[in-house]
Amino acid sequence: MRTVIALALTLGAASPALAASGGKFLAMDNTDFVVLLAFLLFVGILLYVKVPGLLGKQLDDRAEGIRKELDEARALREEAQTILASYERKQKEVSEQADRIVASAREEATAAAEQAKADLKVSIERRLAAAQDQIASAEASAIKEVRDQAIDVAVNVADDVISKQLSAAEANKLIDAAIADVDSKLH
């Protein structure tokens, strides 16, 4: 059926060429007729070998291949979106964890600073107490030194006064009394 339609269309299309040539159309010396026959033979061979069906099948196969590639691309896109969502979720979790670590570190730093302040205060109080003890000790030592010097001065002054006012006999009596006093205290 296709062949008949193709032949009719070809002959109908060739009629203007026949009118233009002015001679016999069906003669072998007419190049238009030879070209028409070659064309019809070519189309007939194509139809016999079923080239349109093969071309259709190849186009259908190609369309199916493209459809599969599109489906695969969609699947890959969905997988990529899933992976992206997973990584975004993990990144958010890591960010939150980092924020918690930073907050914890700040709290620990604040606590350490407070502890350091308390330790420094205790240390300062200890050093102040030690300094006050050293001052008290130095004061007591200075007072003792002053007393010792005062005693030495008083003894020297008393010795000078006594030696000027006492005679030798009175001095001997005082020495004997002191010896007796020491002897009674020791025994």
CSV table of C-alpha atoms in Angstrom, one decimal:
chain,number,residue,atom,x,y,z
A,1,MET,CA,0.0,0.0,0.0
A,2,ARG,CA,2.8,2.4,0.9
A,3,THR,CA,4.5,1.5,-2.4
A,4,VAL,CA,1.5,2.4,-4.4
A,5,ILE,CA,1.1,5.8,-2.6
A,6,ALA,CA,4.7,6.6,-3.0
A,7,LEU,CA,4.6,5.8,-6.7
A,8,ALA,CA,1.5,7.9,-7.2
A,9,LEU,CA,3.0,10.8,-5.4
A,10,THR,CA,6.2,10.5,-7.4
A,11,LEU,CA,4.4,10.4,-10.7
A,12,GLY,CA,2.2,13.3,-9.7
A,13,ALA,CA,5.2,15.3,-8.8
A,14,ALA,CA,7.0,14.3,-12.0
A,15,SER,CA,4.1,15.5,-14.3
A,16,PRO,CA,5.3,19.2,-14.3
A,17,ALA,CA,8.8,17.9,-15.4
A,18,LEU,CA,7.1,16.0,-18.2
A,19,ALA,CA,5.3,19.0,-19.3
A,20,ALA,CA,8.5,21.1,-19.3
A,21,SER,CA,10.6,18.6,-21.3
A,22,GLY,CA,8.2,18.5,-24.2
A,23,GLY,CA,9.1,14.9,-25.2
A,24,LYS,CA,8.4,11.4,-24.1
A,25,PHE,CA,8.6,11.0,-20.4
A,26,LEU,CA,8.8,7.2,-20.3
A,27,ALA,CA,11.9,7.0,-22.5
A,28,MET,CA,15.3,5.9,-21.1
A,29,ASP,CA,17.0,8.9,-22.6
A,30,ASN,CA,14.9,11.2,-20.4
A,31,THR,CA,17.1,11.8,-17.3
A,32,ASP,CA,14.1,12.8,-15.2
A,33,PHE,CA,12.6,9.4,-15.8
A,34,VAL,CA,15.9,7.6,-15.0
A,35,VAL,CA,16.2,9.6,-11.8
A,36,LEU,CA,12.6,8.8,-10.9
A,37,LEU,CA,13.1,5.1,-11.5
A,38,ALA,CA,16.3,5.1,-9.4
A,39,PHE,CA,14.5,6.9,-6.6
A,40,LEU,CA,11.6,4.5,-6.7
A,41,LEU,CA,14.0,1.6,-6.7
A,42,PHE,CA,15.9,3.1,-3.7
A,43,VAL,CA,12.7,3.7,-1.8
A,44,GLY,CA,11.5,0.2,-2.6
A,45,ILE,CA,14.8,-1.3,-1.4
A,46,LEU,CA,14.5,0.7,1.8
A,47,LEU,CA,10.9,-0.6,2.3
A,48,TYR,CA,11.9,-4.2,1.5
A,49,VAL,CA,14.7,-4.1,4.0
A,50,LYS,CA,12.4,-2.5,6.5
A,51,VAL,CA,14.6,0.4,7.1
A,52,PRO,CA,11.8,2.7,8.4
A,53,GLY,CA,11.0,0.0,11.1
A,54,LEU,CA,14.7,-0.3,11.9
A,55,LEU,CA,15.0,3.4,12.2
A,56,GLY,CA,11.9,3.6,14.3
A,57,LYS,CA,13.3,0.8,16.5
A,58,GLN,CA,16.6,2.5,16.9
A,59,LEU,CA,14.8,5.8,17.7
A,60,ASP,CA,12.7,3.9,20.3
A,61,ASP,CA,15.8,2.3,21.7
A,62,ARG,CA,17.5,5.7,21.9
A,63,ALA,CA,14.5,7.2,23.5
A,64,GLU,CA,14.4,4.3,26.0
A,65,GLY,CA,18.1,4.8,26.7
A,66,ILE,CA,17.5,8.5,27.3
A,67,ARG,CA,14.6,7.7,29.6
A,68,LYS,CA,16.8,5.3,31.6
A,69,GLU,CA,19.5,7.9,31.8
A,70,LEU,CA,17.0,10.5,33.0
A,71,ASP,CA,15.7,8.1,35.6
A,72,GLU,CA,19.2,7.3,36.7
A,73,ALA,CA,20.0,11.1,36.8
A,74,ARG,CA,16.8,11.6,38.9
A,75,ALA,CA,17.9,8.8,41.3
A,76,LEU,CA,21.4,10.2,41.5
A,77,ARG,CA,19.9,13.7,42.2
A,78,GLU,CA,17.7,12.3,44.9
A,79,GLU,CA,20.6,10.4,46.4
A,80,ALA,CA,22.7,13.6,46.2
A,81,GLN,CA,20.0,15.5,47.9
A,82,THR,CA,19.7,12.9,50.6
A,83,ILE,CA,23.5,13.0,51.1
A,84,LEU,CA,23.5,16.8,51.2
A,85,ALA,CA,20.7,16.8,53.8
A,86,SER,CA,22.7,14.3,55.8
A,87,TYR,CA,25.8,16.4,55.6
A,88,GLU,CA,23.9,19.5,56.5
A,89,ARG,CA,22.4,17.7,59.5
A,90,LYS,CA,25.8,16.5,60.5
A,91,GLN,CA,27.3,20.0,60.0
A,92,LYS,CA,24.5,21.4,62.2
A,93,GLU,CA,25.2,18.8,64.9
A,94,VAL,CA,28.9,19.5,64.8
A,95,SER,CA,28.2,23.2,65.0
A,96,GLU,CA,26.0,22.7,68.0
A,97,GLN,CA,28.6,20.5,69.6
A,98,ALA,CA,31.3,23.1,68.9
A,99,ASP,CA,29.0,25.7,70.5
A,100,ARG,CA,28.5,23.5,73.6
A,101,ILE,CA,32.3,22.9,73.8
A,102,VAL,CA,32.9,26.7,73.6
A,103,ALA,CA,30.3,27.4,76.2
A,104,SER,CA,31.7,24.7,78.5
A,105,ALA,CA,35.2,26.1,78.0
A,106,ARG,CA,34.0,29.6,78.9
A,107,GLU,CA,32.3,28.2,82.0
A,108,GLU,CA,35.5,26.3,83.0
A,109,ALA,CA,37.6,29.4,82.3
A,110,THR,CA,35.3,31.5,84.4
A,111,ALA,CA,35.4,29.0,87.2
A,112,ALA,CA,39.2,28.8,86.9
A,113,ALA,CA,39.4,32.6,87.1
A,114,GLU,CA,37.2,32.6,90.2
A,115,GLN,CA,39.3,29.8,91.7
A,116,ALA,CA,42.5,31.7,90.9
A,117,LYS,CA,41.0,34.9,92.5
A,118,ALA,CA,40.2,32.9,95.6
A,119,ASP,CA,43.6,31.3,95.7
A,120,LEU,CA,45.3,34.7,95.2
A,121,LYS,CA,43.2,36.2,98.0
A,122,VAL,CA,44.2,33.3,100.3
A,123,SER,CA,47.8,33.7,99.2
A,124,ILE,CA,47.7,37.4,99.9
A,125,GLU,CA,46.2,36.9,103.3
A,126,ARG,CA,48.9,34.3,104.1
A,127,ARG,CA,51.6,36.6,103.0
A,128,LEU,CA,50.1,39.5,104.9
A,129,ALA,CA,49.9,37.3,108.0
A,130,ALA,CA,53.5,36.2,107.5
A,131,ALA,CA,54.6,39.9,107.0
A,132,GLN,CA,52.7,40.9,110.2
A,133,ASP,CA,54.4,38.1,112.1
A,134,GLN,CA,57.8,39.2,110.7
A,135,ILE,CA,56.9,42.8,111.7
A,136,ALA,CA,55.9,41.7,115.2
A,137,SER,CA,59.0,39.6,115.5
A,138,ALA,CA,61.2,42.4,114.3
A,139,GLU,CA,59.4,44.8,116.7
A,140,ALA,CA,59.9,42.3,119.6
A,141,SER,CA,63.5,41.9,118.6
A,142,ALA,CA,63.9,45.7,118.4
A,143,ILE,CA,62.3,46.2,121.8
A,144,LYS,CA,64.5,43.5,123.3
A,145,GLU,CA,67.5,45.1,121.8
A,146,VAL,CA,66.5,48.5,123.2
A,147,ARG,CA,65.8,47.0,126.6
A,148,ASP,CA,69.2,45.2,126.5
A,149,GLN,CA,70.9,48.4,125.6
A,150,ALA,CA,68.9,50.3,128.2
A,151,ILE,CA,69.9,47.7,130.8
A,152,ASP,CA,73.5,48.0,129.7
A,153,VAL,CA,73.4,51.7,129.9
A,154,ALA,CA,71.6,51.6,133.3
A,155,VAL,CA,74.2,49.1,134.6
A,156,ASN,CA,77.0,51.3,133.3
A,157,VAL,CA,75.5,54.4,134.8
A,158,ALA,CA,74.7,52.6,138.0
A,159,ASP,CA,78.3,51.3,138.1
A,160,ASP,CA,79.6,54.8,137.6
A,161,VAL,CA,77.3,56.2,140.3
A,162,ILE,CA,78.0,53.5,142.7
A,163,SER,CA,81.7,53.5,142.1
A,164,LYS,CA,81.7,57.3,142.8
A,165,GLN,CA,79.5,57.1,145.9
A,166,LEU,CA,80.7,53.9,147.4
A,167,SER,CA,83.8,53.5,149.2
A,168,ALA,CA,85.9,50.3,149.0
A,169,ALA,CA,84.7,49.0,152.3
A,170,GLU,CA,81.0,49.4,151.4
A,171,ALA,CA,81.7,47.8,148.1
A,172,ASN,CA,83.2,44.8,149.8
A,173,LYS,CA,80.2,44.5,152.1
A,174,LEU,CA,77.9,44.5,149.0
A,175,ILE,CA,80.0,41.9,147.3
A,176,ASP,CA,79.9,39.6,150.4
A,177,ALA,CA,76.1,40.1,150.6
A,178,ALA,CA,75.6,39.2,147.0
A,179,ILE,CA,77.8,36.1,147.3
A,180,ALA,CA,75.8,35.0,150.4
A,181,ASP,CA,72.5,35.7,148.5
A,182,VAL,CA,73.7,33.6,145.5
A,183,ASP,CA,74.9,30.9,147.9
A,184,SER,CA,71.5,30.7,149.6
A,185,LYS,CA,69.6,30.6,146.3
A,186,LEU,CA,71.8,27.9,144.8
A,187,HIS,CA,71.6,25.5,147.9
